[in-house]
mmCIF file of C-alpha atoms in Angstrom:
data_model
loop_
_atom_site.group_PDB
_atom_site.id
_atom_site.type_symbol
_atom_site.label_atom_id
_atom_site.label_comp_id
_atom_site.label_asym_id
_atom_site.label_seq_id
_atom_site.Cartn_x
_atom_site.Cartn_y
_atom_site.Cartn_z
ATOM 1 C CA MET Y 1 -0.301 0.096 0.531
ATOM 2 C CA MET Y 2 2.522 2.625 1.096
ATOM 3 C CA SER Y 3 5.006 1.566 -2.438
ATOM 4 C CA SER Y 4 1.900 3.587 -3.662
ATOM 5 C CA PHE Y 5 -0.108 5.831 -1.378
ATOM 6 C CA VAL Y 6 3.698 8.044 -1.091
ATOM 7 C CA PRO Y 7 4.148 8.126 -4.973
ATOM 8 C CA GLY Y 8 0.226 9.842 -5.412
ATOM 9 C CA PHE Y 9 0.807 12.206 -2.061
ATOM 10 C CA LEU Y 10 3.906 13.592 -3.487
ATOM 11 C CA LEU Y 11 3.063 13.870 -6.944
ATOM 12 C CA SER Y 12 0.065 15.623 -5.904
ATOM 13 C CA LEU Y 13 2.210 17.963 -3.234
ATOM 14 C CA SER Y 14 4.359 18.835 -6.684
ATOM 15 C CA LEU Y 15 0.899 19.723 -8.694
ATOM 16 C CA ILE Y 16 -0.385 21.792 -5.933
ATOM 17 C CA LEU Y 17 2.489 23.845 -4.389
ATOM 18 C CA ALA Y 18 2.592 26.067 -7.626
ATOM 19 C CA ILE Y 19 0.809 29.816 -7.279
ATOM 20 C CA GLY Y 20 -2.503 29.426 -8.616
ATOM 21 C CA ALA Y 21 -5.813 31.033 -8.875
ATOM 22 C CA GLN Y 22 -7.181 28.248 -6.070
ATOM 23 C CA ASN Y 23 -4.067 29.223 -4.182
ATOM 24 C CA ALA Y 24 -4.006 32.865 -3.724
ATOM 25 C CA PHE Y 25 -7.494 32.668 -3.185
ATOM 26 C CA VAL Y 26 -7.190 30.422 -0.156
ATOM 27 C CA LEU Y 27 -4.799 32.583 0.419
ATOM 28 C CA ARG Y 28 -6.545 35.838 0.804
ATOM 29 C CA GLN Y 29 -9.520 34.012 2.979
ATOM 30 C CA GLY Y 30 -6.603 32.586 5.424
ATOM 31 C CA VAL Y 31 -5.285 36.316 6.006
ATOM 32 C CA ARG Y 32 -8.445 37.819 6.176
ATOM 33 C CA ARG Y 33 -9.279 35.133 9.111
ATOM 34 C CA GLU Y 34 -12.873 34.436 7.166
ATOM 35 C CA HIS Y 35 -14.919 31.441 6.639
ATOM 36 C CA VAL Y 36 -10.790 29.938 6.597
ATOM 37 C CA PHE Y 37 -12.411 26.064 7.455
ATOM 38 C CA TRP Y 38 -15.263 25.819 4.502
ATOM 39 C CA VAL Y 39 -12.290 27.099 2.219
ATOM 40 C CA CYS Y 40 -9.790 24.531 3.268
ATOM 41 C CA LEU Y 41 -13.149 22.221 2.914
ATOM 42 C CA THR Y 42 -13.929 23.384 -0.058
ATOM 43 C CA CYS Y 43 -10.570 23.132 -1.887
ATOM 44 C CA ALA Y 44 -10.601 19.468 0.175
ATOM 45 C CA ILE Y 45 -13.359 17.536 -1.860
ATOM 46 C CA THR Y 46 -13.126 19.423 -4.237
ATOM 47 C CA ASP Y 47 -9.699 17.521 -5.212
ATOM 48 C CA ALA Y 48 -10.683 14.290 -4.186
ATOM 49 C CA LEU Y 49 -13.449 14.380 -5.955
ATOM 50 C CA LEU Y 50 -11.623 14.858 -9.110
ATOM 51 C CA ILE Y 51 -8.693 12.982 -8.116
ATOM 52 C CA SER Y 52 -11.022 9.459 -7.184
ATOM 53 C CA ALA Y 53 -12.731 10.507 -10.623
ATOM 54 C CA GLY Y 54 -9.154 10.808 -12.979
ATOM 55 C CA VAL Y 55 -7.848 7.393 -11.024
ATOM 56 C CA ALA Y 56 -11.168 5.795 -12.474
ATOM 57 C CA GLY Y 57 -10.564 6.468 -15.723
ATOM 58 C CA PHE Y 58 -12.839 9.583 -16.471
ATOM 59 C CA GLY Y 59 -9.501 11.008 -18.089
ATOM 60 C CA ALA Y 60 -9.937 9.627 -21.621
ATOM 61 C CA LEU Y 61 -13.580 12.610 -21.770
ATOM 62 C CA ALA Y 62 -10.931 15.209 -22.921
ATOM 63 C CA VAL Y 63 -9.898 12.725 -25.653
ATOM 64 C CA ALA Y 64 -13.928 10.808 -26.744
ATOM 65 C CA VAL Y 65 -15.541 14.417 -26.291
ATOM 66 C CA PRO Y 66 -12.812 16.726 -29.117
ATOM 67 C CA TRP Y 67 -14.263 20.644 -28.032
ATOM 68 C CA PHE Y 68 -13.824 19.887 -24.329
ATOM 69 C CA GLU Y 69 -10.552 21.217 -23.891
ATOM 70 C CA THR Y 70 -11.135 24.585 -26.029
ATOM 71 C CA ALA Y 71 -14.437 24.916 -24.322
ATOM 72 C CA MET Y 72 -12.788 24.502 -20.749
ATOM 73 C CA ARG Y 73 -9.804 26.995 -21.519
ATOM 74 C CA PHE Y 74 -11.589 29.566 -22.690
ATOM 75 C CA GLY Y 75 -14.312 29.526 -20.846
ATOM 76 C CA GLY Y 76 -11.696 29.204 -17.354
ATOM 77 C CA ALA Y 77 -9.657 32.474 -19.791
ATOM 78 C CA ALA Y 78 -12.571 34.056 -19.881
ATOM 79 C CA PHE Y 79 -12.886 34.209 -16.013
ATOM 80 C CA LEU Y 80 -9.536 34.692 -14.307
ATOM 81 C CA PHE Y 81 -9.462 37.668 -15.686
ATOM 82 C CA VAL Y 82 -12.447 38.893 -15.132
ATOM 83 C CA TYR Y 83 -11.175 37.548 -12.102
ATOM 84 C CA GLY Y 84 -7.955 39.254 -11.861
ATOM 85 C CA THR Y 85 -9.169 42.936 -13.336
ATOM 86 C CA ARG Y 86 -10.836 43.050 -9.207
ATOM 87 C CA ALA Y 87 -7.963 42.320 -8.156
ATOM 88 C CA ALA Y 88 -6.074 44.860 -10.150
ATOM 89 C CA ILE Y 89 -8.801 47.751 -9.282
ATOM 90 C CA SER Y 90 -8.919 46.760 -5.696
ATOM 91 C CA ALA Y 91 -5.127 47.270 -5.532
ATOM 92 C CA LEU Y 92 -5.730 50.690 -7.243
ATOM 93 C CA GLN Y 93 -8.691 51.508 -5.107
ATOM 94 C CA GLY Y 94 -6.363 50.749 -2.266
ATOM 95 C CA GLY Y 95 -7.975 51.787 2.113
ATOM 96 C CA ALA Y 96 -7.674 47.823 2.390
ATOM 97 C CA VAL Y 97 -7.095 46.635 5.992
ATOM 98 C CA LEU Y 98 -7.307 43.567 7.587
ATOM 99 C CA GLU Y 99 -11.014 43.498 9.310
ATOM 100 C CA PRO Y 100 -12.662 40.391 11.937
ATOM 101 C CA ALA Y 101 -14.284 37.554 9.196
ATOM 102 C CA GLY Y 102 -17.668 38.715 8.828
ATOM 103 C CA GLU Y 103 -17.181 41.885 8.656
ATOM 104 C CA ASN Y 104 -17.662 44.074 5.729
ATOM 105 C CA GLY Y 105 -16.210 40.930 4.027
ATOM 106 C CA GLN Y 106 -18.309 38.712 1.349
ATOM 107 C CA SER Y 107 -21.115 35.835 2.725
ATOM 108 C CA LEU Y 108 -19.324 32.365 2.791
ATOM 109 C CA LYS Y 109 -22.181 31.589 0.155
ATOM 110 C CA ARG Y 110 -20.556 34.108 -2.222
ATOM 111 C CA THR Y 111 -17.174 33.212 -1.316
ATOM 112 C CA ILE Y 112 -17.868 29.409 -1.499
ATOM 113 C CA LEU Y 113 -19.795 30.247 -5.547
ATOM 114 C CA THR Y 114 -16.166 31.930 -6.371
ATOM 115 C CA LEU Y 115 -14.110 29.577 -5.174
ATOM 116 C CA LEU Y 116 -16.161 26.934 -6.742
ATOM 117 C CA ALA Y 117 -16.105 29.040 -10.142
ATOM 118 C CA ILE Y 118 -12.609 29.181 -9.729
ATOM 119 C CA THR Y 119 -11.476 25.044 -9.399
ATOM 120 C CA PHE Y 120 -14.242 24.157 -12.995
ATOM 121 C CA LEU Y 121 -13.050 27.075 -14.681
ATOM 122 C CA ASN Y 122 -9.191 26.087 -15.183
ATOM 123 C CA PRO Y 123 -8.890 23.199 -16.910
ATOM 124 C CA HIS Y 124 -4.760 22.646 -15.508
ATOM 125 C CA VAL Y 125 -7.225 21.841 -12.819
ATOM 126 C CA TYR Y 126 -8.631 18.525 -15.255
ATOM 127 C CA LEU Y 127 -5.545 18.331 -16.688
ATOM 128 C CA ASP Y 128 -4.371 17.927 -12.926
ATOM 129 C CA THR Y 129 -6.501 15.231 -11.049
ATOM 130 C CA LEU Y 130 -8.467 14.033 -14.466
ATOM 131 C CA VAL Y 131 -5.298 13.581 -17.087
ATOM 132 C CA LEU Y 132 -2.441 13.715 -15.187
ATOM 133 C CA VAL Y 133 -2.555 11.978 -12.388
ATOM 134 C CA GLY Y 134 -5.822 9.323 -13.594
ATOM 135 C CA SER Y 135 -3.135 8.353 -16.192
ATOM 136 C CA ILE Y 136 -0.099 8.139 -13.236
ATOM 137 C CA SER Y 137 -1.702 6.120 -10.625
ATOM 138 C CA ALA Y 138 -2.159 3.768 -13.967
ATOM 139 C CA GLN Y 139 1.512 2.830 -13.323
ATOM 140 C CA TYR Y 140 0.810 1.591 -10.060
ATOM 141 C CA PRO Y 141 -0.298 -1.966 -8.407
ATOM 142 C CA ASP Y 142 -2.667 -0.449 -5.599
ATOM 143 C CA ARG Y 143 -4.702 3.021 -7.316
ATOM 144 C CA VAL Y 144 -6.636 3.326 -3.896
ATOM 145 C CA ALA Y 145 -3.999 3.830 -2.294
ATOM 146 C CA PHE Y 146 -2.505 6.128 -5.216
ATOM 147 C CA ALA Y 147 -4.824 7.886 -5.354
ATOM 148 C CA ALA Y 148 -5.477 8.024 -1.130
ATOM 149 C CA GLY Y 149 -2.096 9.822 -1.082
ATOM 150 C CA ALA Y 150 -2.543 12.166 -2.920
ATOM 151 C CA ILE Y 151 -5.616 13.022 -1.966
ATOM 152 C CA SER Y 152 -4.173 12.942 1.350
ATOM 153 C CA ALA Y 153 -2.267 16.098 -0.080
ATOM 154 C CA SER Y 154 -4.436 18.681 -0.861
ATOM 155 C CA ALA Y 155 -6.044 18.208 1.651
ATOM 156 C CA ILE Y 156 -2.904 19.073 4.296
ATOM 157 C CA PHE Y 157 -2.014 22.191 2.531
ATOM 158 C CA PHE Y 158 -4.848 23.664 1.810
ATOM 159 C CA PHE Y 159 -5.180 23.479 5.676
ATOM 160 C CA ILE Y 160 -2.006 24.425 6.242
ATOM 161 C CA LEU Y 161 -2.250 27.576 3.836
ATOM 162 C CA GLY Y 162 -5.696 28.263 4.749
ATOM 163 C CA TYR Y 163 -4.631 28.360 8.494
ATOM 164 C CA GLY Y 164 -0.449 28.597 8.661
ATOM 165 C CA ALA Y 165 -1.943 32.308 6.190
ATOM 166 C CA ARG Y 166 -3.160 33.996 9.160
ATOM 167 C CA LEU Y 167 1.360 34.504 10.133
ATOM 168 C CA LEU Y 168 0.999 36.926 7.910
ATOM 169 C CA GLN Y 169 -1.685 38.730 9.951
ATOM 170 C CA PRO Y 170 0.633 41.572 10.961
ATOM 171 C CA VAL Y 171 1.782 41.981 7.863
ATOM 172 C CA PHE Y 172 -1.795 42.825 6.519
ATOM 173 C CA ALA Y 173 -2.419 45.077 9.561
ATOM 174 C CA ARG Y 174 -1.543 47.976 6.754
ATOM 175 C CA PRO Y 175 -3.337 48.845 3.771
ATOM 176 C CA VAL Y 176 -0.281 48.641 1.302
ATOM 177 C CA SER Y 177 0.459 45.023 2.074
ATOM 178 C CA TRP Y 178 -3.569 44.602 1.026
ATOM 179 C CA ARG Y 179 -2.584 46.106 -2.480
ATOM 180 C CA ILE Y 180 0.385 44.468 -2.988
ATOM 181 C CA LEU Y 181 -0.800 41.150 -2.345
ATOM 182 C CA ASP Y 182 -4.061 41.881 -4.649
ATOM 183 C CA GLY Y 183 -1.878 42.978 -7.226
ATOM 184 C CA LEU Y 184 -0.349 39.491 -7.400
ATOM 185 C CA ILE Y 185 -3.427 38.546 -7.216
ATOM 186 C CA ALA Y 186 -3.643 40.050 -10.675
ATOM 187 C CA VAL Y 187 -1.038 39.107 -11.915
ATOM 188 C CA THR Y 188 -0.645 35.911 -11.543
ATOM 189 C CA MET Y 189 -5.068 35.431 -12.524
ATOM 190 C CA TRP Y 190 -3.995 37.003 -15.902
ATOM 191 C CA ALA Y 191 -1.078 34.621 -16.022
ATOM 192 C CA ILE Y 192 -2.743 31.926 -15.759
ATOM 193 C CA SER Y 193 -5.402 33.345 -18.257
ATOM 194 C CA ALA Y 194 -2.508 33.873 -20.641
ATOM 195 C CA ALA Y 195 -1.126 30.863 -20.556
ATOM 196 C CA LEU Y 196 -4.570 29.583 -21.562
ATOM 197 C CA LEU Y 197 -5.244 31.651 -24.590
ATOM 198 C CA LEU Y 198 -1.064 30.706 -25.761
ATOM 199 C CA GLY Y 199 -1.557 27.410 -24.894
#
């Protein structure tokens, strides 16, 4: 079991460590201490579902439905561009301060819906989980253990990122720090959007 669990864990961790739209969102929520548990849990559950689907063999969807990848790529690029633009406007306007959860923040419903859009409108999520993890899992004798390792790495990472972000709270007591964070988020979203259009 461990001979399949560990490679699954390491593969998932290596894929998720790269800064991306989902990670940037979790980081921001963590710094704000806003709906952190539910954001981390949602990320863990969605990754678990996608990884399970990939290991179960649904990676063939992109091959079976030729237009799927293109539709996801352009839809995801448009969404990430808009989200990045909103972050850029926030960075330019400034004035943000660190406030406790629930004060001038988004509702839990809106936060989760935004997170789900960031997750499922990003084609890289499908390539990483359905295609890459799914295809690599076929090389291991215990695919269930491989999937368990990949799912564990994802869940651990998101909870560490979400709750570890609060260590940065003193830094984000200053409005200029929020402008920098929003600017970095905007650049990240735009870079991913451009990569989707060019790739």
